[in-house]
């Protein structure tokens, strides 16, 4: 069952803009202040997506690196749990913004717009799910890191497995290719 906060975050992601970024930042801050680490982490993921989408659908494109740097330094640390924190870098976010922008333009050229300038981002947000392929889902996903260096194996292994998928997807996107399904060879490494 979805909570009201999850429904709110989804609605805000469907209309990426400064108001949505401000609202999700407030949700993240309130969850952090209440000690709701999971809620703050979910809001952080939503905020990350919003920042990328807003950068490609608004006039924020050219100031995106500075906006990313601010959020990475001051806001995303509030979204850490006792196990993981966001491991974001403004250069990497800027690269993902460029890939997302190219994708938006390609879809527009094909007559299948994902979003337009200042438009509804319902379709664009699906890029962050499996609906457009695992290459995009993992390639555009925010990176995570362990909070403490000594993490037990059961908590370290899942993040290590996801790291393999992040690296694969990033390589696919960096080459300008699409590979919606990863190979079995990758999974068994």
mmCIF file of C-alpha atoms in Angstrom:
data_model
loop_
_atom_site.group_PDB
_atom_site.id
_atom_site.type_symbol
_atom_site.label_atom_id
_atom_site.label_comp_id
_atom_site.label_asym_id
_atom_site.label_seq_id
_atom_site.Cartn_x
_atom_site.Cartn_y
_atom_site.Cartn_z
ATOM 1 C CA UNK A 1 0.000 0.000 0.000
ATOM 2 C CA UNK A 2 1.290 3.452 -0.858
ATOM 3 C CA UNK A 3 1.517 6.085 1.800
ATOM 4 C CA UNK A 4 0.222 9.602 1.294
ATOM 5 C CA UNK A 5 3.809 10.836 1.083
ATOM 6 C CA UNK A 6 4.642 8.367 -1.709
ATOM 7 C CA UNK A 7 1.549 9.498 -3.621
ATOM 8 C CA UNK A 8 2.551 13.129 -3.122
ATOM 9 C CA UNK A 9 6.108 12.454 -4.347
ATOM 10 C CA UNK A 10 4.760 10.711 -7.455
ATOM 11 C CA UNK A 11 2.410 13.633 -8.210
ATOM 12 C CA UNK A 12 5.248 16.121 -7.795
ATOM 13 C CA UNK A 13 7.507 14.115 -10.116
ATOM 14 C CA UNK A 14 4.785 14.260 -12.755
ATOM 15 C CA UNK A 15 5.144 18.028 -12.934
ATOM 16 C CA UNK A 16 8.848 18.773 -12.538
ATOM 17 C CA UNK A 17 9.580 22.394 -11.761
ATOM 18 C CA UNK A 18 10.888 24.686 -9.055
ATOM 19 C CA UNK A 19 7.687 24.352 -6.995
ATOM 20 C CA UNK A 20 7.972 20.563 -7.040
ATOM 21 C CA UNK A 21 11.669 20.739 -6.096
ATOM 22 C CA UNK A 22 10.832 23.034 -3.170
ATOM 23 C CA UNK A 23 7.983 20.793 -2.013
ATOM 24 C CA UNK A 24 10.075 17.611 -2.119
ATOM 25 C CA UNK A 25 12.925 19.384 -0.336
ATOM 26 C CA UNK A 26 10.478 20.251 2.448
ATOM 27 C CA UNK A 27 9.209 16.650 2.582
ATOM 28 C CA UNK A 28 12.811 15.428 2.813
ATOM 29 C CA UNK A 29 13.667 17.935 5.544
ATOM 30 C CA UNK A 30 10.562 17.073 7.603
ATOM 31 C CA UNK A 31 11.259 13.333 7.337
ATOM 32 C CA UNK A 32 14.863 13.936 8.403
ATOM 33 C CA UNK A 33 13.783 16.040 11.385
ATOM 34 C CA UNK A 34 11.288 13.339 12.449
ATOM 35 C CA UNK A 35 14.025 10.706 12.260
ATOM 36 C CA UNK A 36 12.253 8.921 9.389
ATOM 37 C CA UNK A 37 15.366 7.792 7.520
ATOM 38 C CA UNK A 38 13.488 5.695 4.968
ATOM 39 C CA UNK A 39 11.082 8.557 4.243
ATOM 40 C CA UNK A 40 13.962 10.992 3.828
ATOM 41 C CA UNK A 41 15.748 8.508 1.555
ATOM 42 C CA UNK A 42 12.635 8.078 -0.645
ATOM 43 C CA UNK A 43 12.229 11.859 -0.840
ATOM 44 C CA UNK A 44 15.923 12.114 -1.797
ATOM 45 C CA UNK A 45 15.397 9.716 -4.703
ATOM 46 C CA UNK A 46 12.394 11.738 -5.829
ATOM 47 C CA UNK A 47 14.341 14.990 -5.505
ATOM 48 C CA UNK A 48 17.192 13.557 -7.587
ATOM 49 C CA UNK A 49 14.766 12.630 -10.377
ATOM 50 C CA UNK A 50 13.067 16.015 -10.198
ATOM 51 C CA UNK A 51 16.354 17.868 -10.508
ATOM 52 C CA UNK A 52 17.295 15.911 -13.633
ATOM 53 C CA UNK A 53 13.866 16.332 -15.206
ATOM 54 C CA UNK A 54 13.641 20.004 -14.325
ATOM 55 C CA UNK A 55 17.043 20.636 -15.880
ATOM 56 C CA UNK A 56 15.842 19.328 -19.254
ATOM 57 C CA UNK A 57 12.308 20.773 -19.231
ATOM 58 C CA UNK A 58 12.921 24.292 -17.948
ATOM 59 C CA UNK A 59 15.262 27.223 -18.254
ATOM 60 C CA UNK A 60 17.365 25.673 -15.454
ATOM 61 C CA UNK A 61 19.467 23.700 -17.944
ATOM 62 C CA UNK A 62 22.423 26.107 -17.959
ATOM 63 C CA UNK A 63 22.504 26.599 -14.191
ATOM 64 C CA UNK A 64 21.938 22.909 -13.434
ATOM 65 C CA UNK A 65 25.565 22.168 -12.400
ATOM 66 C CA UNK A 66 25.438 24.924 -9.762
ATOM 67 C CA UNK A 67 21.994 23.809 -8.572
ATOM 68 C CA UNK A 68 23.237 20.201 -8.356
ATOM 69 C CA UNK A 69 26.287 21.277 -6.344
ATOM 70 C CA UNK A 70 24.078 23.093 -3.833
ATOM 71 C CA UNK A 71 21.710 20.154 -3.356
ATOM 72 C CA UNK A 72 24.551 17.616 -3.185
ATOM 73 C CA UNK A 73 26.307 19.611 -0.495
ATOM 74 C CA UNK A 74 23.392 20.783 1.655
ATOM 75 C CA UNK A 75 20.273 18.691 0.998
ATOM 76 C CA UNK A 76 21.146 15.130 -0.013
ATOM 77 C CA UNK A 77 23.150 14.413 3.176
ATOM 78 C CA UNK A 78 19.814 14.688 5.034
ATOM 79 C CA UNK A 79 18.550 11.691 3.042
ATOM 80 C CA UNK A 80 21.083 9.194 4.432
ATOM 81 C CA UNK A 81 19.966 6.111 6.310
ATOM 82 C CA UNK A 82 21.994 4.247 8.910
ATOM 83 C CA UNK A 83 23.318 2.025 6.099
ATOM 84 C CA UNK A 84 23.562 4.089 2.875
ATOM 85 C CA UNK A 85 23.898 7.682 1.727
ATOM 86 C CA UNK A 86 23.635 9.257 -1.703
ATOM 87 C CA UNK A 87 26.997 9.348 -3.468
ATOM 88 C CA UNK A 88 26.338 12.160 -5.924
ATOM 89 C CA UNK A 89 28.729 14.353 -7.869
ATOM 90 C CA UNK A 90 27.659 17.374 -9.869
ATOM 91 C CA UNK A 91 29.725 16.340 -12.913
ATOM 92 C CA UNK A 92 27.991 12.952 -13.018
ATOM 93 C CA UNK A 93 24.565 14.568 -12.583
ATOM 94 C CA UNK A 94 25.369 17.034 -15.361
ATOM 95 C CA UNK A 95 26.371 14.133 -17.640
ATOM 96 C CA UNK A 96 23.080 12.379 -16.890
ATOM 97 C CA UNK A 97 21.236 15.618 -17.616
ATOM 98 C CA UNK A 98 22.876 15.772 -21.032
ATOM 99 C CA UNK A 99 21.947 12.140 -21.762
ATOM 100 C CA UNK A 100 18.379 12.796 -20.646
ATOM 101 C CA UNK A 101 18.179 15.946 -22.767
ATOM 102 C CA UNK A 102 19.411 14.048 -25.835
ATOM 103 C CA UNK A 103 16.823 11.377 -25.169
ATOM 104 C CA UNK A 104 14.037 13.952 -24.867
ATOM 105 C CA UNK A 105 15.114 15.510 -28.185
ATOM 106 C CA UNK A 106 15.297 12.108 -29.921
ATOM 107 C CA UNK A 107 11.796 11.177 -28.777
ATOM 108 C CA UNK A 108 10.521 14.575 -29.859
ATOM 109 C CA UNK A 109 12.090 14.155 -33.317
ATOM 110 C CA UNK A 110 10.371 10.759 -33.596
ATOM 111 C CA UNK A 111 7.017 12.338 -32.728
ATOM 112 C CA UNK A 112 6.836 10.649 -29.327
ATOM 113 C CA UNK A 113 7.602 13.486 -26.906
ATOM 114 C CA UNK A 114 8.535 12.505 -23.360
ATOM 115 C CA UNK A 115 8.110 16.074 -22.161
ATOM 116 C CA UNK A 116 8.293 19.560 -23.508
ATOM 117 C CA UNK A 117 9.617 22.791 -22.124
ATOM 118 C CA UNK A 118 7.811 23.378 -18.819
ATOM 119 C CA UNK A 119 5.460 20.514 -19.605
ATOM 120 C CA UNK A 120 3.956 17.575 -17.840
ATOM 121 C CA UNK A 121 6.691 15.046 -16.978
ATOM 122 C CA UNK A 122 4.491 11.970 -16.425
ATOM 123 C CA UNK A 123 6.034 10.111 -19.365
ATOM 124 C CA UNK A 124 9.550 11.373 -18.724
ATOM 125 C CA UNK A 125 9.596 10.018 -15.170
ATOM 126 C CA UNK A 126 9.185 6.489 -16.582
ATOM 127 C CA UNK A 127 12.786 6.717 -17.800
ATOM 128 C CA UNK A 128 13.762 6.108 -14.168
ATOM 129 C CA UNK A 129 11.794 2.860 -14.020
ATOM 130 C CA UNK A 130 12.157 -0.400 -15.957
ATOM 131 C CA UNK A 131 9.533 0.718 -18.530
ATOM 132 C CA UNK A 132 12.181 2.089 -20.919
ATOM 133 C CA UNK A 133 14.784 -0.549 -20.103
ATOM 134 C CA UNK A 134 17.234 -1.478 -17.400
ATOM 135 C CA UNK A 135 20.007 0.482 -19.105
ATOM 136 C CA UNK A 136 18.110 3.723 -18.439
ATOM 137 C CA UNK A 137 16.781 2.667 -15.048
ATOM 138 C CA UNK A 138 20.271 1.940 -13.690
ATOM 139 C CA UNK A 139 22.067 4.553 -15.802
ATOM 140 C CA UNK A 140 19.953 7.391 -14.432
ATOM 141 C CA UNK A 141 19.706 6.010 -10.884
ATOM 142 C CA UNK A 142 21.380 7.931 -8.073
ATOM 143 C CA UNK A 143 24.526 6.289 -6.779
ATOM 144 C CA UNK A 144 24.704 5.139 -3.171
ATOM 145 C CA UNK A 145 27.542 4.447 -0.779
ATOM 146 C CA UNK A 146 27.774 2.787 2.604
ATOM 147 C CA UNK A 147 27.732 5.156 5.547
ATOM 148 C CA UNK A 148 30.192 3.153 7.649
ATOM 149 C CA UNK A 149 33.289 1.484 6.186
ATOM 150 C CA UNK A 150 32.719 -1.695 8.213
ATOM 151 C CA UNK A 151 29.418 -3.013 6.943
ATOM 152 C CA UNK A 152 28.428 -6.626 7.434
ATOM 153 C CA UNK A 153 28.472 -8.826 4.347
ATOM 154 C CA UNK A 154 24.691 -9.213 4.141
ATOM 155 C CA UNK A 155 24.306 -5.432 3.779
ATOM 156 C CA UNK A 156 27.373 -4.933 1.585
ATOM 157 C CA UNK A 157 26.563 -7.523 -1.094
ATOM 158 C CA UNK A 158 23.313 -5.976 -2.442
ATOM 159 C CA UNK A 159 24.977 -2.611 -3.009
ATOM 160 C CA UNK A 160 27.971 -4.302 -4.664
ATOM 161 C CA UNK A 161 25.601 -6.142 -7.033
ATOM 162 C CA UNK A 162 23.800 -2.914 -7.921
ATOM 163 C CA UNK A 163 27.174 -1.228 -8.490
ATOM 164 C CA UNK A 164 27.853 -3.724 -11.297
ATOM 165 C CA UNK A 165 24.548 -2.753 -12.931
ATOM 166 C CA UNK A 166 25.234 0.980 -12.489
ATOM 167 C CA UNK A 167 28.625 0.605 -14.174
ATOM 168 C CA UNK A 168 27.165 -1.461 -17.021
ATOM 169 C CA UNK A 169 24.338 1.019 -17.646
ATOM 170 C CA UNK A 170 26.639 4.023 -17.470
ATOM 171 C CA UNK A 171 28.910 2.396 -20.065
ATOM 172 C CA UNK A 172 25.946 1.771 -22.360
ATOM 173 C CA UNK A 173 24.722 5.372 -22.076
ATOM 174 C CA UNK A 174 28.221 6.832 -22.445
ATOM 175 C CA UNK A 175 28.573 5.003 -25.788
ATOM 176 C CA UNK A 176 25.245 6.401 -26.970
ATOM 177 C CA UNK A 177 23.771 2.914 -27.217
ATOM 178 C CA UNK A 178 20.577 1.355 -25.923
ATOM 179 C CA UNK A 179 20.638 -2.066 -24.296
ATOM 180 C CA UNK A 180 17.361 -2.441 -22.380
ATOM 181 C CA UNK A 181 18.173 -5.915 -21.010
ATOM 182 C CA UNK A 182 21.478 -6.836 -19.401
ATOM 183 C CA UNK A 183 23.134 -10.101 -20.316
ATOM 184 C CA UNK A 184 23.224 -13.168 -18.063
ATOM 185 C CA UNK A 185 27.017 -12.909 -18.130
ATOM 186 C CA UNK A 186 26.769 -9.587 -16.308
ATOM 187 C CA UNK A 187 24.487 -10.992 -13.625
ATOM 188 C CA UNK A 188 26.731 -13.978 -12.889
ATOM 189 C CA UNK A 189 29.949 -11.985 -12.458
#
